[in-house]
mmCIF file of C-alpha atoms in Angstrom:
data_model
loop_
_atom_site.group_PDB
_atom_site.id
_atom_site.type_symbol
_atom_site.label_atom_id
_atom_site.label_comp_id
_atom_site.label_asym_id
_atom_site.label_seq_id
_atom_site.Cartn_x
_atom_site.Cartn_y
_atom_site.Cartn_z
ATOM 1 C CA MET A 1 35.811 5.260 -13.243
ATOM 2 C CA GLN A 2 35.153 8.978 -12.740
ATOM 3 C CA ASN A 3 33.157 10.192 -9.758
ATOM 4 C CA ASP A 4 30.933 12.456 -11.850
ATOM 5 C CA ASN A 5 29.979 9.525 -14.124
ATOM 6 C CA LEU A 6 28.918 7.175 -11.341
ATOM 7 C CA ASP A 7 25.402 5.744 -11.352
ATOM 8 C CA TYR A 8 24.960 5.124 -7.632
ATOM 9 C CA ASN A 9 21.621 3.392 -8.105
ATOM 10 C CA GLU A 10 23.331 0.874 -10.367
ATOM 11 C CA LEU A 11 26.185 0.516 -7.868
ATOM 12 C CA LYS A 12 23.657 -0.294 -5.115
ATOM 13 C CA LYS A 13 22.546 -3.314 -7.130
ATOM 14 C CA ARG A 14 26.167 -4.475 -7.149
ATOM 15 C CA GLY A 15 26.570 -3.976 -3.393
ATOM 16 C CA PHE A 16 28.402 -0.619 -3.329
ATOM 17 C CA LEU A 17 26.929 2.257 -1.329
ATOM 18 C CA LYS A 18 27.674 5.966 -1.416
ATOM 19 C CA PRO A 19 29.242 7.053 1.902
ATOM 20 C CA ARG A 20 29.768 10.550 3.289
ATOM 21 C CA HIS A 21 33.391 10.620 2.121
ATOM 22 C CA PRO A 22 33.992 11.645 -1.522
ATOM 23 C CA GLY A 23 36.062 9.291 -3.633
ATOM 24 C CA PHE A 24 35.064 6.153 -1.722
ATOM 25 C CA VAL A 25 32.310 3.547 -1.601
ATOM 26 C CA THR A 26 31.225 1.062 1.052
ATOM 27 C CA LEU A 27 31.031 -2.567 -0.011
ATOM 28 C CA ARG A 28 28.097 -4.524 1.369
ATOM 29 C CA THR A 29 28.163 -8.320 1.162
ATOM 30 C CA SER A 30 25.539 -10.932 1.950
ATOM 31 C CA MET A 31 25.562 -14.703 2.335
ATOM 32 C CA LEU A 32 22.595 -16.974 2.971
ATOM 33 C CA PHE A 33 21.499 -16.745 6.637
ATOM 34 C CA GLY A 34 24.688 -14.831 7.477
ATOM 35 C CA ASN A 35 26.978 -17.869 7.175
ATOM 36 C CA TYR A 36 30.457 -17.054 5.828
ATOM 37 C CA SER A 37 33.077 -19.768 5.447
ATOM 38 C CA PHE A 38 36.597 -19.365 6.827
ATOM 39 C CA ALA A 39 37.876 -18.891 3.265
ATOM 40 C CA GLN A 40 35.322 -16.155 2.601
ATOM 41 C CA LEU A 41 36.155 -14.347 5.842
ATOM 42 C CA SER A 42 39.833 -14.541 4.921
ATOM 43 C CA ALA A 43 39.108 -13.139 1.466
ATOM 44 C CA LEU A 44 37.161 -10.214 2.952
ATOM 45 C CA GLY A 45 40.055 -9.547 5.307
ATOM 46 C CA ARG A 46 42.472 -9.437 2.359
ATOM 47 C CA ILE A 47 40.160 -7.094 0.440
ATOM 48 C CA ALA A 48 39.897 -4.789 3.453
ATOM 49 C CA GLU A 49 43.697 -4.675 3.814
ATOM 50 C CA LYS A 50 44.394 -4.304 0.106
ATOM 51 C CA TYR A 51 41.690 -1.875 -1.011
ATOM 52 C CA ALA A 52 40.381 -0.170 2.138
ATOM 53 C CA GLN A 53 41.516 0.680 5.670
ATOM 54 C CA GLY A 54 41.901 -2.834 7.019
ATOM 55 C CA TYR A 55 38.695 -3.474 8.925
ATOM 56 C CA THR A 56 35.180 -4.787 8.337
ATOM 57 C CA HIS A 57 31.793 -4.072 9.869
ATOM 58 C CA LEU A 58 29.035 -6.552 10.762
ATOM 59 C CA THR A 59 25.638 -5.267 9.630
ATOM 60 C CA VAL A 60 22.338 -5.735 11.446
ATOM 61 C CA ARG A 61 21.128 -7.901 8.538
ATOM 62 C CA GLN A 62 23.877 -10.496 9.029
ATOM 63 C CA GLY A 63 26.140 -9.200 6.276
ATOM 64 C CA ILE A 64 29.673 -7.825 6.289
ATOM 65 C CA GLU A 65 30.603 -4.358 5.020
ATOM 66 C CA ILE A 66 33.972 -2.903 4.081
ATOM 67 C CA PRO A 67 34.079 0.907 4.190
ATOM 68 C CA PHE A 68 36.554 3.234 2.475
ATOM 69 C CA ILE A 69 37.062 1.356 -0.783
ATOM 70 C CA ARG A 70 38.406 3.641 -3.484
ATOM 71 C CA ILE A 71 36.031 4.160 -6.400
ATOM 72 C CA GLU A 72 38.734 3.240 -8.908
ATOM 73 C CA ASP A 73 39.123 -0.178 -7.222
ATOM 74 C CA ILE A 74 35.482 -1.276 -7.537
ATOM 75 C CA GLU A 75 36.028 -3.639 -10.459
ATOM 76 C CA LEU A 76 39.121 -5.188 -8.858
ATOM 77 C CA VAL A 77 37.157 -5.803 -5.659
ATOM 78 C CA GLU A 78 34.300 -7.378 -7.619
ATOM 79 C CA LYS A 79 36.760 -9.754 -9.277
ATOM 80 C CA GLU A 80 38.068 -10.921 -5.896
ATOM 81 C CA LEU A 81 34.543 -11.307 -4.514
ATOM 82 C CA LYS A 82 33.613 -13.513 -7.459
ATOM 83 C CA GLU A 83 36.714 -15.661 -6.990
ATOM 84 C CA ALA A 84 35.802 -16.162 -3.321
ATOM 85 C CA ASN A 85 32.134 -16.885 -4.152
ATOM 86 C CA ILE A 86 30.942 -13.979 -1.978
ATOM 87 C CA ARG A 87 27.606 -12.432 -2.830
ATOM 88 C CA PRO A 88 27.070 -8.674 -2.955
ATOM 89 C CA GLY A 89 24.494 -7.118 -0.663
ATOM 90 C CA THR A 90 22.019 -4.507 -1.808
ATOM 91 C CA SER A 91 20.216 -1.285 -0.992
ATOM 92 C CA GLY A 92 17.450 0.805 -2.541
ATOM 93 C CA PRO A 93 13.988 -0.502 -3.552
ATOM 94 C CA ARG A 94 14.855 -4.174 -3.330
ATOM 95 C CA LEU A 95 14.495 -7.220 -1.110
ATOM 96 C CA ARG A 96 17.105 -7.090 1.613
ATOM 97 C CA PRO A 97 18.976 -10.199 2.773
ATOM 98 C CA ILE A 98 16.656 -12.557 4.632
ATOM 99 C CA THR A 99 17.803 -12.646 8.240
ATOM 100 C CA ALA A 100 17.544 -15.901 10.160
ATOM 101 C CA CYS A 101 18.568 -17.149 13.575
ATOM 102 C CA PRO A 102 20.093 -20.677 13.682
ATOM 103 C CA GLY A 103 16.699 -22.224 14.398
ATOM 104 C CA SER A 104 16.774 -25.997 14.836
ATOM 105 C CA ASN A 105 20.187 -26.245 13.147
ATOM 106 C CA TRP A 106 21.907 -25.835 16.530
ATOM 107 C CA CYS A 107 19.889 -23.660 18.915
ATOM 108 C CA LYS A 108 18.211 -25.692 21.664
ATOM 109 C CA GLN A 109 15.146 -23.423 21.441
ATOM 110 C CA GLY A 110 14.754 -23.831 17.675
ATOM 111 C CA LEU A 111 11.507 -25.381 16.476
ATOM 112 C CA ILE A 112 11.968 -24.957 12.710
ATOM 113 C CA ASP A 113 14.785 -25.223 10.175
ATOM 114 C CA THR A 114 15.266 -21.537 9.382
ATOM 115 C CA PHE A 115 18.207 -22.170 7.034
ATOM 116 C CA GLY A 116 16.176 -24.653 5.007
ATOM 117 C CA LEU A 117 13.356 -22.129 4.675
ATOM 118 C CA VAL A 118 15.748 -19.457 3.355
ATOM 119 C CA LYS A 119 16.969 -21.930 0.726
ATOM 120 C CA ARG A 120 13.405 -22.780 -0.295
ATOM 121 C CA LEU A 121 12.489 -19.125 -0.640
ATOM 122 C CA GLU A 122 15.507 -18.491 -2.851
ATOM 123 C CA GLN A 123 14.668 -21.523 -4.979
ATOM 124 C CA SER A 124 11.165 -20.100 -5.463
ATOM 125 C CA GLY A 125 12.619 -16.829 -6.803
ATOM 126 C CA ILE A 126 12.611 -14.759 -3.616
ATOM 127 C CA TYR A 127 16.207 -13.568 -3.422
ATOM 128 C CA CYS A 128 18.259 -10.698 -2.057
ATOM 129 C CA GLY A 129 18.237 -7.832 -4.548
ATOM 130 C CA MET A 130 14.956 -8.558 -6.339
ATOM 131 C CA GLU A 131 13.354 -5.320 -7.545
ATOM 132 C CA LEU A 132 10.336 -4.100 -5.539
ATOM 133 C CA PRO A 133 8.389 -0.840 -5.067
ATOM 134 C CA HIS A 134 10.448 -0.104 -1.948
ATOM 135 C CA LYS A 135 12.733 -1.962 0.417
ATOM 136 C CA LEU A 136 11.275 -5.103 1.932
ATOM 137 C CA LYS A 137 12.680 -7.121 4.812
ATOM 138 C CA ILE A 138 11.980 -10.726 5.762
ATOM 139 C CA ALA A 139 13.069 -12.107 9.128
ATOM 140 C CA LEU A 140 12.929 -15.696 10.341
ATOM 141 C CA SER A 141 13.049 -16.836 13.961
ATOM 142 C CA GLY A 142 13.255 -20.457 15.041
ATOM 143 C CA CYS A 143 10.911 -20.007 17.991
ATOM 144 C CA PRO A 144 8.550 -17.472 19.628
ATOM 145 C CA ASN A 145 11.526 -15.817 21.384
ATOM 146 C CA SER A 146 11.833 -13.862 18.141
ATOM 147 C CA CYS A 147 15.535 -13.038 18.364
ATOM 148 C CA THR A 148 15.361 -11.596 14.831
ATOM 149 C CA ARG A 149 12.497 -9.240 15.803
ATOM 150 C CA VAL A 150 9.996 -10.680 13.358
ATOM 151 C CA GLN A 151 7.314 -8.241 14.550
ATOM 152 C CA PHE A 152 9.298 -5.341 13.059
ATOM 153 C CA SER A 153 9.808 -6.812 9.588
ATOM 154 C CA ASP A 154 7.597 -6.509 6.529
ATOM 155 C CA ILE A 155 7.237 -10.288 6.716
ATOM 156 C CA GLY A 156 8.241 -12.110 9.891
ATOM 157 C CA VAL A 157 8.132 -15.885 10.340
ATOM 158 C CA PHE A 158 8.713 -17.807 13.574
ATOM 159 C CA GLY A 159 8.536 -21.389 14.793
ATOM 160 C CA LYS A 160 5.357 -22.184 16.668
ATOM 161 C CA ALA A 161 4.038 -25.399 18.223
ATOM 162 C CA GLN A 162 0.628 -26.628 17.108
ATOM 163 C CA THR A 163 -1.170 -28.958 19.501
ATOM 164 C CA SER A 164 -4.069 -31.137 18.439
ATOM 165 C CA GLY A 165 -5.188 -33.652 21.049
ATOM 166 C CA LEU A 166 -2.084 -35.596 22.067
ATOM 167 C CA GLU A 167 -0.229 -34.658 18.893
ATOM 168 C CA ARG A 168 2.228 -31.743 18.867
ATOM 169 C CA LYS A 169 3.492 -30.474 15.517
ATOM 170 C CA MET A 170 5.923 -27.718 14.653
ATOM 171 C CA GLY A 171 4.457 -25.017 12.465
ATOM 172 C CA PHE A 172 5.138 -21.494 11.271
ATOM 173 C CA GLY A 173 3.611 -18.337 12.734
ATOM 174 C CA VAL A 174 3.633 -15.176 10.624
ATOM 175 C CA PHE A 175 3.639 -11.421 11.177
ATOM 176 C CA ALA A 176 2.999 -8.997 8.320
ATOM 177 C CA GLY A 177 3.286 -5.252 7.820
ATOM 178 C CA GLY A 178 5.929 -4.357 10.368
ATOM 179 C CA CYS A 179 8.996 -2.180 9.861
ATOM 180 C CA GLY A 180 11.665 -0.426 11.866
ATOM 181 C CA GLY A 181 13.031 3.040 11.268
ATOM 182 C CA ARG A 182 11.880 6.507 12.233
ATOM 183 C CA ASP A 183 8.221 5.700 11.529
ATOM 184 C CA PHE A 184 8.243 2.181 12.900
ATOM 185 C CA ARG A 185 5.318 -0.202 12.759
ATOM 186 C CA ILE A 186 4.585 -3.372 14.698
ATOM 187 C CA GLY A 187 3.261 -6.001 12.329
ATOM 188 C CA PHE A 188 0.083 -7.950 12.993
ATOM 189 C CA GLU A 189 0.106 -11.685 13.622
ATOM 190 C CA ILE A 190 -1.952 -13.754 11.202
ATOM 191 C CA ASP A 191 -4.390 -16.087 12.958
ATOM 192 C CA LYS A 192 -3.095 -19.231 11.322
ATOM 193 C CA ILE A 193 -0.305 -21.763 11.780
ATOM 194 C CA PHE A 194 1.326 -22.559 8.436
ATOM 195 C CA SER A 195 3.114 -25.618 7.146
ATOM 196 C CA GLU A 196 6.476 -25.039 5.438
ATOM 197 C CA ASP A 197 4.835 -25.342 2.021
ATOM 198 C CA GLY A 198 2.096 -23.003 3.166
ATOM 199 C CA VAL A 199 4.425 -20.301 4.454
ATOM 200 C CA VAL A 200 6.472 -20.341 1.232
ATOM 201 C CA LEU A 201 3.280 -19.939 -0.804
ATOM 202 C CA PHE A 202 2.090 -17.171 1.514
ATOM 203 C CA ILE A 203 5.323 -15.188 1.104
ATOM 204 C CA GLU A 204 5.168 -15.633 -2.679
ATOM 205 C CA LYS A 205 1.616 -14.241 -2.690
ATOM 206 C CA VAL A 206 2.531 -11.299 -0.453
ATOM 207 C CA ILE A 207 5.402 -10.313 -2.725
ATOM 208 C CA ASP A 208 3.166 -10.642 -5.808
ATOM 209 C CA PHE A 209 0.607 -8.440 -4.048
ATOM 210 C CA TYR A 210 3.303 -5.881 -3.272
ATOM 211 C CA LEU A 211 4.620 -5.882 -6.846
ATOM 212 C CA ASN A 212 1.125 -5.445 -8.303
ATOM 213 C CA ASN A 213 -0.208 -2.848 -5.858
ATOM 214 C CA GLY A 214 2.697 -1.058 -4.175
ATOM 215 C CA LYS A 215 3.654 2.486 -5.103
ATOM 216 C CA PRO A 216 7.264 3.693 -5.269
ATOM 217 C CA ARG A 217 8.703 4.275 -1.776
ATOM 218 C CA GLN A 218 5.623 2.745 -0.111
ATOM 219 C CA ARG A 219 6.382 0.167 2.557
ATOM 220 C CA LEU A 220 4.271 -2.970 2.695
ATOM 221 C CA GLY A 221 2.631 -2.023 6.005
ATOM 222 C CA VAL A 222 1.413 1.304 4.597
ATOM 223 C CA LEU A 223 0.064 -0.459 1.508
ATOM 224 C CA ILE A 224 -1.831 -2.969 3.669
ATOM 225 C CA GLU A 225 -3.311 -0.128 5.738
ATOM 226 C CA ASN A 226 -4.437 1.751 2.627
ATOM 227 C CA PHE A 227 -5.698 -1.364 0.854
ATOM 228 C CA GLY A 228 -7.468 -2.705 3.914
ATOM 229 C CA LYS A 229 -6.222 -5.496 6.146
ATOM 230 C CA ASN A 230 -9.157 -7.825 5.463
ATOM 231 C CA LYS A 231 -8.953 -7.316 1.698
ATOM 232 C CA PHE A 232 -5.204 -7.967 1.879
ATOM 233 C CA LEU A 233 -5.746 -11.229 3.753
ATOM 234 C CA GLU A 234 -8.346 -12.322 1.200
ATOM 235 C CA LYS A 235 -5.736 -11.809 -1.521
ATOM 236 C CA VAL A 236 -2.892 -13.711 0.127
ATOM 237 C CA LEU A 237 -4.527 -16.476 2.182
#
């Protein structure tokens, strides 16, 4: 594979990013809710030793990167990733890996099953790497402590208690329109507590809205501002 023939946009879809060093790429991997098995961690260690400089990097979106992979070794690395059942990450105008704290799976503060929600979203067709007008990030937090910073994601979901009389149910609070970066935005909280079915449907509608109305390189929060917050809520609620 020659450097001058590389399609870096295509490589991004396969999890390989262009670094500052010529002749190399950075591999980005992603597993559901950041959970890698011992076998997968071992495989990444072997890949780092064999094809790179022997170390890995933990990303802020709960993935693992390996820098300094030689361009000519890309296909060999992909073969080993497939054998270890390790998913590639992504970059560019696509859905990033959905980040999730442990939620009720083992955190004593967790009110909702964040891992189960990630699985449901993927089953509904909302998966890492899906093509969008621009990058979009979804974060899930098991409780209002918001360890995953849901307020600064395009879509942020957190566990929230709903009290009605003597009954106390666990529901899902939602933020929309946030983002980090140089021009950061704090998302707005929607005045509604969702069921699990309801929050999945809401996210599906938001992504459909973004696909149908978003312009290239336009973040969701900017689109909502231009479209009008109330009109946006009418579309997705």
